[in-house]
Short mmCIF file of C-alpha atoms and ligand atoms in Angstrom, two decimals:
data_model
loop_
_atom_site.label_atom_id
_atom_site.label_comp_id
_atom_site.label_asym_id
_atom_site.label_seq_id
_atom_site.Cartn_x
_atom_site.Cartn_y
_atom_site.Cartn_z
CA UNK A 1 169.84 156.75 113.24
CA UNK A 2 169.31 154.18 116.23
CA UNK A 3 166.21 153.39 116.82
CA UNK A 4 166.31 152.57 120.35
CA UNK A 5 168.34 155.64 121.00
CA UNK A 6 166.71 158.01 123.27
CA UNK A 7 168.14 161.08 121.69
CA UNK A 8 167.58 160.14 118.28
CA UNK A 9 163.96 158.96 119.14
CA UNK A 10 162.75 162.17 120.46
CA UNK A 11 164.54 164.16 117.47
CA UNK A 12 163.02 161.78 114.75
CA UNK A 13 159.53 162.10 116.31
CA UNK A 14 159.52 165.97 117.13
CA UNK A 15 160.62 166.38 113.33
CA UNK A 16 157.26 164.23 112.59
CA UNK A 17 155.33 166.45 115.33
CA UNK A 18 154.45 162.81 116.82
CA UNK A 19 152.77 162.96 120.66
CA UNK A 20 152.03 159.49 122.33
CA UNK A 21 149.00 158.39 122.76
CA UNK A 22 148.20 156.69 126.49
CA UNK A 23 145.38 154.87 124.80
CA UNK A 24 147.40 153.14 121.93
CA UNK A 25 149.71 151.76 125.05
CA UNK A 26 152.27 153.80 123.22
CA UNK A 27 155.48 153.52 124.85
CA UNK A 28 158.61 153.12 122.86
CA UNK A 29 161.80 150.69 123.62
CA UNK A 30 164.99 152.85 123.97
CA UNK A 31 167.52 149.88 125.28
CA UNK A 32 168.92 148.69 122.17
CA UNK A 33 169.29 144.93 124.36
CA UNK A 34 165.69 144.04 124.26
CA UNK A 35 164.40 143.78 120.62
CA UNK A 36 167.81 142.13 119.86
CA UNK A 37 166.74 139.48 122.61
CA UNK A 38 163.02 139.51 121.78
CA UNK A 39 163.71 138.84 117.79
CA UNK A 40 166.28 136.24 118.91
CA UNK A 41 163.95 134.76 121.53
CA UNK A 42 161.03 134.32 118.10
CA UNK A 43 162.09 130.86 116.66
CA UNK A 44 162.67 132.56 113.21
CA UNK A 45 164.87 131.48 110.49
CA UNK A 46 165.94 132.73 106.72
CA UNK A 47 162.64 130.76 105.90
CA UNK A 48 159.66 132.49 108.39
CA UNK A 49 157.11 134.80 108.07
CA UNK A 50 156.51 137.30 111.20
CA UNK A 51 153.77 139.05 111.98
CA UNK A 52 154.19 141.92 114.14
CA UNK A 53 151.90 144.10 115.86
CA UNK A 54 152.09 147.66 116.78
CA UNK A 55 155.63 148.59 115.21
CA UNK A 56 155.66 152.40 116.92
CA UNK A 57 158.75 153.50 115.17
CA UNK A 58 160.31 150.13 114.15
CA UNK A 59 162.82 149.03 116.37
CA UNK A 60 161.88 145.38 116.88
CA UNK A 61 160.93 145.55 113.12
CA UNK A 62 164.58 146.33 112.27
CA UNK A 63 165.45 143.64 114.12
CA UNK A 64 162.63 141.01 112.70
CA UNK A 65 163.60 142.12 109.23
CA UNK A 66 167.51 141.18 110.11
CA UNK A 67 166.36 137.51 110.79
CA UNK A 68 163.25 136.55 108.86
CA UNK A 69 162.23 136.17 105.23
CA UNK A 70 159.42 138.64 105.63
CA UNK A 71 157.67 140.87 108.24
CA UNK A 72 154.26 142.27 107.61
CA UNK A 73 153.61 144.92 110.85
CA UNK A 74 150.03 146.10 111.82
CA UNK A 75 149.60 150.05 113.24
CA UNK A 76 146.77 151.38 114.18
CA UNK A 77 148.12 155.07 114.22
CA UNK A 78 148.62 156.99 111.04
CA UNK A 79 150.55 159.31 112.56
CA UNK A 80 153.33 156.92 112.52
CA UNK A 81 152.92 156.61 108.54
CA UNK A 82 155.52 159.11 107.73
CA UNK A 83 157.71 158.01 110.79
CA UNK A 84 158.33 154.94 109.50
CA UNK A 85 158.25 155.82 105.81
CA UNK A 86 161.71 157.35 107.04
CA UNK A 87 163.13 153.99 109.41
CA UNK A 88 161.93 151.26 107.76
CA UNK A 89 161.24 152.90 104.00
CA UNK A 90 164.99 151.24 102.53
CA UNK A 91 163.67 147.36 103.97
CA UNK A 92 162.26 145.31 101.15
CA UNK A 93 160.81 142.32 103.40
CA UNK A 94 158.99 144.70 105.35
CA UNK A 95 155.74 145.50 104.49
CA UNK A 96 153.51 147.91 106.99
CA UNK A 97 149.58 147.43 106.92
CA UNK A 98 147.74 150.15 109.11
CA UNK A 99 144.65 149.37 110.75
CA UNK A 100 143.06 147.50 114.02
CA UNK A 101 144.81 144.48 114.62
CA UNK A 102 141.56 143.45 116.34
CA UNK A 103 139.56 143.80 113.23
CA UNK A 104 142.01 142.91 110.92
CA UNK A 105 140.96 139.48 109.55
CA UNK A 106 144.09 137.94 110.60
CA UNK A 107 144.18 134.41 108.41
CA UNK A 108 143.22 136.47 105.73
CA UNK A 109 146.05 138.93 105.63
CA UNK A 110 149.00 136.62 106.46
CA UNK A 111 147.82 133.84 103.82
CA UNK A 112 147.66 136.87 101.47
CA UNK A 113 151.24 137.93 101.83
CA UNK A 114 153.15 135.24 103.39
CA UNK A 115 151.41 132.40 101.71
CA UNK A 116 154.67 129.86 101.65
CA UNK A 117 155.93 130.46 104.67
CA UNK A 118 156.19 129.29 108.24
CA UNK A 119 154.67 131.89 110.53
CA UNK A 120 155.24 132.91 113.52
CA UNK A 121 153.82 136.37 115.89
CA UNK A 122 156.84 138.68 117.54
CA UNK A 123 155.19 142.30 118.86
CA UNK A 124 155.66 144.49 121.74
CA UNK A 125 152.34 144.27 122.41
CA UNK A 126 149.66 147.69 123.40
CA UNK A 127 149.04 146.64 126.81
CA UNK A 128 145.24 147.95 127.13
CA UNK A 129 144.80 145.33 124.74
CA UNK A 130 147.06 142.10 125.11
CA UNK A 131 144.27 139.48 126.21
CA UNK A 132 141.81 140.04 123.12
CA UNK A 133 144.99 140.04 120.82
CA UNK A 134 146.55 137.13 122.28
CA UNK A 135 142.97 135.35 122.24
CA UNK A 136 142.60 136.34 118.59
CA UNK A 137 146.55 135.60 117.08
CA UNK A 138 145.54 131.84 119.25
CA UNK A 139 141.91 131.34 117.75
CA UNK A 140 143.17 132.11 114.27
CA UNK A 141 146.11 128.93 114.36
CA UNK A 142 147.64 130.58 111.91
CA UNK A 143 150.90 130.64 114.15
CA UNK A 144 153.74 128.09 115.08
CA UNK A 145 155.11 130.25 117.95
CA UNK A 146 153.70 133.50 119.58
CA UNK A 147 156.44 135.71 121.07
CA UNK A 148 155.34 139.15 122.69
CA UNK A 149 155.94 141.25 125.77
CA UNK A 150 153.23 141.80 127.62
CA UNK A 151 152.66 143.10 131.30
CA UNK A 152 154.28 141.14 133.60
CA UNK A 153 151.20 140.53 135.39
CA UNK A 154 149.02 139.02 132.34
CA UNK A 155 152.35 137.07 131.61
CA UNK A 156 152.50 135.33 135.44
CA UNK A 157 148.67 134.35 134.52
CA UNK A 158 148.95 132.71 131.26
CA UNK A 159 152.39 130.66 132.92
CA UNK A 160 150.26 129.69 136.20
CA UNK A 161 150.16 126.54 137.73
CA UNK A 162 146.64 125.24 138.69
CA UNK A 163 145.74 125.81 142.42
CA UNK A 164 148.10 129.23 142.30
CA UNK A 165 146.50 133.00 142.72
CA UNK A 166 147.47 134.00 139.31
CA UNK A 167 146.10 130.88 137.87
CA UNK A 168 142.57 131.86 136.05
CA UNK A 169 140.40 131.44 133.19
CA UNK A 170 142.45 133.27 131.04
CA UNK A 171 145.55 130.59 132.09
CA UNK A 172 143.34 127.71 130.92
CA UNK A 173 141.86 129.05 127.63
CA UNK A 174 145.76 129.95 126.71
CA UNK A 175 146.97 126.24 127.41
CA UNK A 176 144.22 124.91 125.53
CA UNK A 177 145.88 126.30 122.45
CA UNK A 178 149.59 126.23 123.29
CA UNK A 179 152.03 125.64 125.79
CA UNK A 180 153.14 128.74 127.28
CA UNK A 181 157.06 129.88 128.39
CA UNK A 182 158.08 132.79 130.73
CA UNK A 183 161.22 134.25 128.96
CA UNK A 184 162.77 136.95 130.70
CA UNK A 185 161.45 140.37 132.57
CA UNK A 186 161.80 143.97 131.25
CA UNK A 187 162.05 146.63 133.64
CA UNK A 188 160.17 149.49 133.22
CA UNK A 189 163.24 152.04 132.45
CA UNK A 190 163.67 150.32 129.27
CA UNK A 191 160.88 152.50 127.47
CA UNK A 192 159.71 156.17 127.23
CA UNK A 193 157.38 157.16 128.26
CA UNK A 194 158.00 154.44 131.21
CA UNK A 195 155.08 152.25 132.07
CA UNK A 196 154.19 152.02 135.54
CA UNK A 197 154.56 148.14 135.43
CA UNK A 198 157.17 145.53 135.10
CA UNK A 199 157.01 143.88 131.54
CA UNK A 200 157.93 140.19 130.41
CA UNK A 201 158.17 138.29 127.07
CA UNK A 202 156.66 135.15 127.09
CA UNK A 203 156.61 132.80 123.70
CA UNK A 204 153.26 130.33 123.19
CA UNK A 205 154.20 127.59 120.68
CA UNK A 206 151.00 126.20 119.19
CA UNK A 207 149.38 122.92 120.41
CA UNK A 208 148.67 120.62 117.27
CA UNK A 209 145.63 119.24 119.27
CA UNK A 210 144.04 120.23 122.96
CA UNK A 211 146.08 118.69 125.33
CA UNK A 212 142.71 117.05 126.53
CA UNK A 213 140.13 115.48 124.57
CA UNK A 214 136.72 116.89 125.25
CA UNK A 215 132.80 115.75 124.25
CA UNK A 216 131.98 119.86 123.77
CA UNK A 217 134.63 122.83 123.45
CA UNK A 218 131.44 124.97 124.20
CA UNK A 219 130.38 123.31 127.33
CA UNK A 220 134.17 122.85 128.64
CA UNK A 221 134.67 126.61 128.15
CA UNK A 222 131.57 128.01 129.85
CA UNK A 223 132.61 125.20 133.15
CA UNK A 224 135.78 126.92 133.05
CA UNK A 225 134.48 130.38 132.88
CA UNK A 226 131.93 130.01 135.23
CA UNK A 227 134.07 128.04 137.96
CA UNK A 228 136.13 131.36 138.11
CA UNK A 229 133.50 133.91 137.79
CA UNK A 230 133.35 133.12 141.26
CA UNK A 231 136.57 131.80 142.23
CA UNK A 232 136.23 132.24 146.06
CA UNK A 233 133.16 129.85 146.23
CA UNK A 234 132.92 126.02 146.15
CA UNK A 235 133.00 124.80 142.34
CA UNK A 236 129.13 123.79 143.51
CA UNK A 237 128.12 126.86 144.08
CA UNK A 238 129.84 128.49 140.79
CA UNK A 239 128.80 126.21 138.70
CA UNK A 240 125.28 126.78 140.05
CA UNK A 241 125.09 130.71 139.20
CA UNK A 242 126.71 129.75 135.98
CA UNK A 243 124.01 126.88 134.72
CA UNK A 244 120.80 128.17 135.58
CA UNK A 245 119.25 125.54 133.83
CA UNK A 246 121.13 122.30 135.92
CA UNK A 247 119.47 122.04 139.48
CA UNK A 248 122.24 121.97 142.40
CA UNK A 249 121.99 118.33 143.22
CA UNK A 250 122.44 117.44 139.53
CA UNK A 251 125.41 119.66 139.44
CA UNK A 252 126.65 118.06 142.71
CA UNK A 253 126.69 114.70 141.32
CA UNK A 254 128.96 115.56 137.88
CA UNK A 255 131.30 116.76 140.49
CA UNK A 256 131.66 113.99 142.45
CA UNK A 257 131.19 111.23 139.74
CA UNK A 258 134.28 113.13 138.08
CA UNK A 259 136.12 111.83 141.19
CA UNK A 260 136.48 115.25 143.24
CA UNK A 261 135.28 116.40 146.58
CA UNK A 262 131.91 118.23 146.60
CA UNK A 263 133.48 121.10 148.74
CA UNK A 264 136.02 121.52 145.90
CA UNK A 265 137.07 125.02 144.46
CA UNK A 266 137.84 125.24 140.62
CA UNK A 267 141.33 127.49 141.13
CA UNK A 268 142.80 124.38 142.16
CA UNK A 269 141.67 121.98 139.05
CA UNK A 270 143.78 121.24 136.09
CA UNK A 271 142.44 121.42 132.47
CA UNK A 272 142.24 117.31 132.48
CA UNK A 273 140.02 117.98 135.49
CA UNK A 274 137.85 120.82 134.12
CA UNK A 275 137.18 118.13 131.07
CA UNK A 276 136.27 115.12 132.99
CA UNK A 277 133.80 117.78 134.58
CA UNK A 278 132.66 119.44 131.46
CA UNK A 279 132.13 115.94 130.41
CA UNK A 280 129.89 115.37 132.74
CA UNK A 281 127.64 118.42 132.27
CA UNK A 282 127.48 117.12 128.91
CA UNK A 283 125.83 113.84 129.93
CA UNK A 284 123.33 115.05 132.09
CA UNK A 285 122.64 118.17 129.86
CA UNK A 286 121.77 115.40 126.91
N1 LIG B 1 157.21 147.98 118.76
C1 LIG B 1 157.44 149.29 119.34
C2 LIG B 1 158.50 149.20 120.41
O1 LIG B 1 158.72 148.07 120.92
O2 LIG B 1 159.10 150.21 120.76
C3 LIG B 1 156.15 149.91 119.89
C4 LIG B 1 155.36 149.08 120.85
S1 LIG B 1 154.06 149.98 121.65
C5 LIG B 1 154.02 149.10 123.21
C6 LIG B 1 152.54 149.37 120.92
C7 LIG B 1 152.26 149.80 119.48
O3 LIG B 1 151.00 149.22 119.09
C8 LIG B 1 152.11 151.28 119.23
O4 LIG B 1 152.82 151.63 118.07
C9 LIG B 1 150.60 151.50 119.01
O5 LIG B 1 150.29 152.60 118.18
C10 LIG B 1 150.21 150.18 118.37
N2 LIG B 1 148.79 149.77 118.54
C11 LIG B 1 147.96 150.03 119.58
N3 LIG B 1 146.76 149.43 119.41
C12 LIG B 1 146.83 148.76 118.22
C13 LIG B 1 145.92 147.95 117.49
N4 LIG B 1 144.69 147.71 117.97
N5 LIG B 1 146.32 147.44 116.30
C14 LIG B 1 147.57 147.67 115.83
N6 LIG B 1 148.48 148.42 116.49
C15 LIG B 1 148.14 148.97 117.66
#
């Protein structure tokens, strides 16, 4: 049986009397071209540990399995439990875990059975649910590399450059923890059922340290969130719905001290800039 063969696909999962689910952002690779490429895209060697999330019927775990030492896979759906009993039952370094990949306590289960190994993420990610998982599989550290397809649109976000429309809080928090690659774009015909978006793989390797020191993670974060909670305003003005407790004029003067124009809007400031700012909060906020 191929797995990303259309034919055998729909006869494997009608045997199983499988129905997609919208809400698990089931939809299923069927060109054989794009787990080869992901998997080879996934810095692993003879010597890594992948984690994968959301395996559906196991085509990019066939091809993880081909390259790595061991691949532990997280599904939510049980209905897929007998489904891959039958494609993936004969591989010995694959090991299926089902449950929510956002409750899952992630260190916990990878130290547990890849404890020697170097790790690294590879999924075809659910899209309803990329940005927590991505925030979680970053948050963790647990990773060298993070490979995954994603919506194209969350995937120009977390690549923006500062001062661009795509470029956001979520761009910031991402770089914060690793530097981020755009890889190559999947078009839409490559799965059933077909998504109505573009998709792209994109591969985060980890950051040993922030690639700016900072005198609060806390405070830096909630400048950074707050400056695009309201991204069409000044970075005054932001700032000001976001820190209640700072009076304008105070929050005027961090800005300007940091060396930026008071009429300044946050899209267009890089994460060295957000620090010296967040910095700044954190002296008058002593
Ligand atoms: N890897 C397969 C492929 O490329 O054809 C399927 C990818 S499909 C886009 C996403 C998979 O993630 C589905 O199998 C779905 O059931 C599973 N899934 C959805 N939400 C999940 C969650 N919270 N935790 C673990 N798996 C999840």
């Amino acid at each position: 049986m191929e797995l990303t063969n259309i034919n055998d696909i729909k006869q494997l999962l009608h045997r199983h009397g499988f129905r997609f689910s919208k809400s698990l952002g089931q939809n299923f690779l069927v060109a054989s071209w794009v787990p080869e490429d992901i998997a080879d895209s996934a810095d692993i060697d003879g010597g890594t540990g992948v984690l994968e999330i959301g395996p559906g019927i196991g085509c990019l775990t066939e091809q993880l399995s081909m390259r790595a030492r061991k691949v532990v896979s997280i599904e939510l759906d049980n209905a897929l439990r007998p489904v891959l009993a039958e494609t993936l039952g004969g591989r010995e370094n694959v090991e299926i875990v089902f449950g929510d990949a956002l409750k899952l306590d992630i260190a916990a289960l990878v130290n547990e059975k890849m404890p020697d190994m170097r790790r690294v993420v590879c999924a075809n990610l659910p899209y309803n649910v990329t940005t927590p998982i991505i925030s979680k599989l970053l948050e963790c550290g647990e990773f060298e590399t993070i490979t995954v397809m994603i919506q194209r649109e969350v995937a120009r976000r977390i690549c923006a450059a500062a001062g661009t429309a795509d470029y956001g809080a979520f761009t910031v928090f991402v770089n914060w923890y690793a530097q981020p690659e755009m890889l190559f774009d999947v078009p839409a015909g490559c799965f059933i059922p077909q998504p109505k978006v573009t998709s792209s793989v994109i591969r985060l390797k980890r950051r040993d340290t922030p690639p700016v020191q900072v005198k609060s993670e806390t405070v830096f974060f909630r400048v950074v969130r707050a400056a695009f909670a309201q991204r069409r305003k000044t970075l005054v003005n932001a700032l000001s719905a976001g820190f209640g407790e700072l009076s304008k004029e105070s929050i005027e003067k961090c800005i300007i001290d940091s060396g930026f124009d008071a009429k300044i809007r946050g899209e267009v400031l890089s994460i060295g800039d957000f620090a010296k700012i967040a910095d700044a909060f954190c002296t008058v906020s002593e």
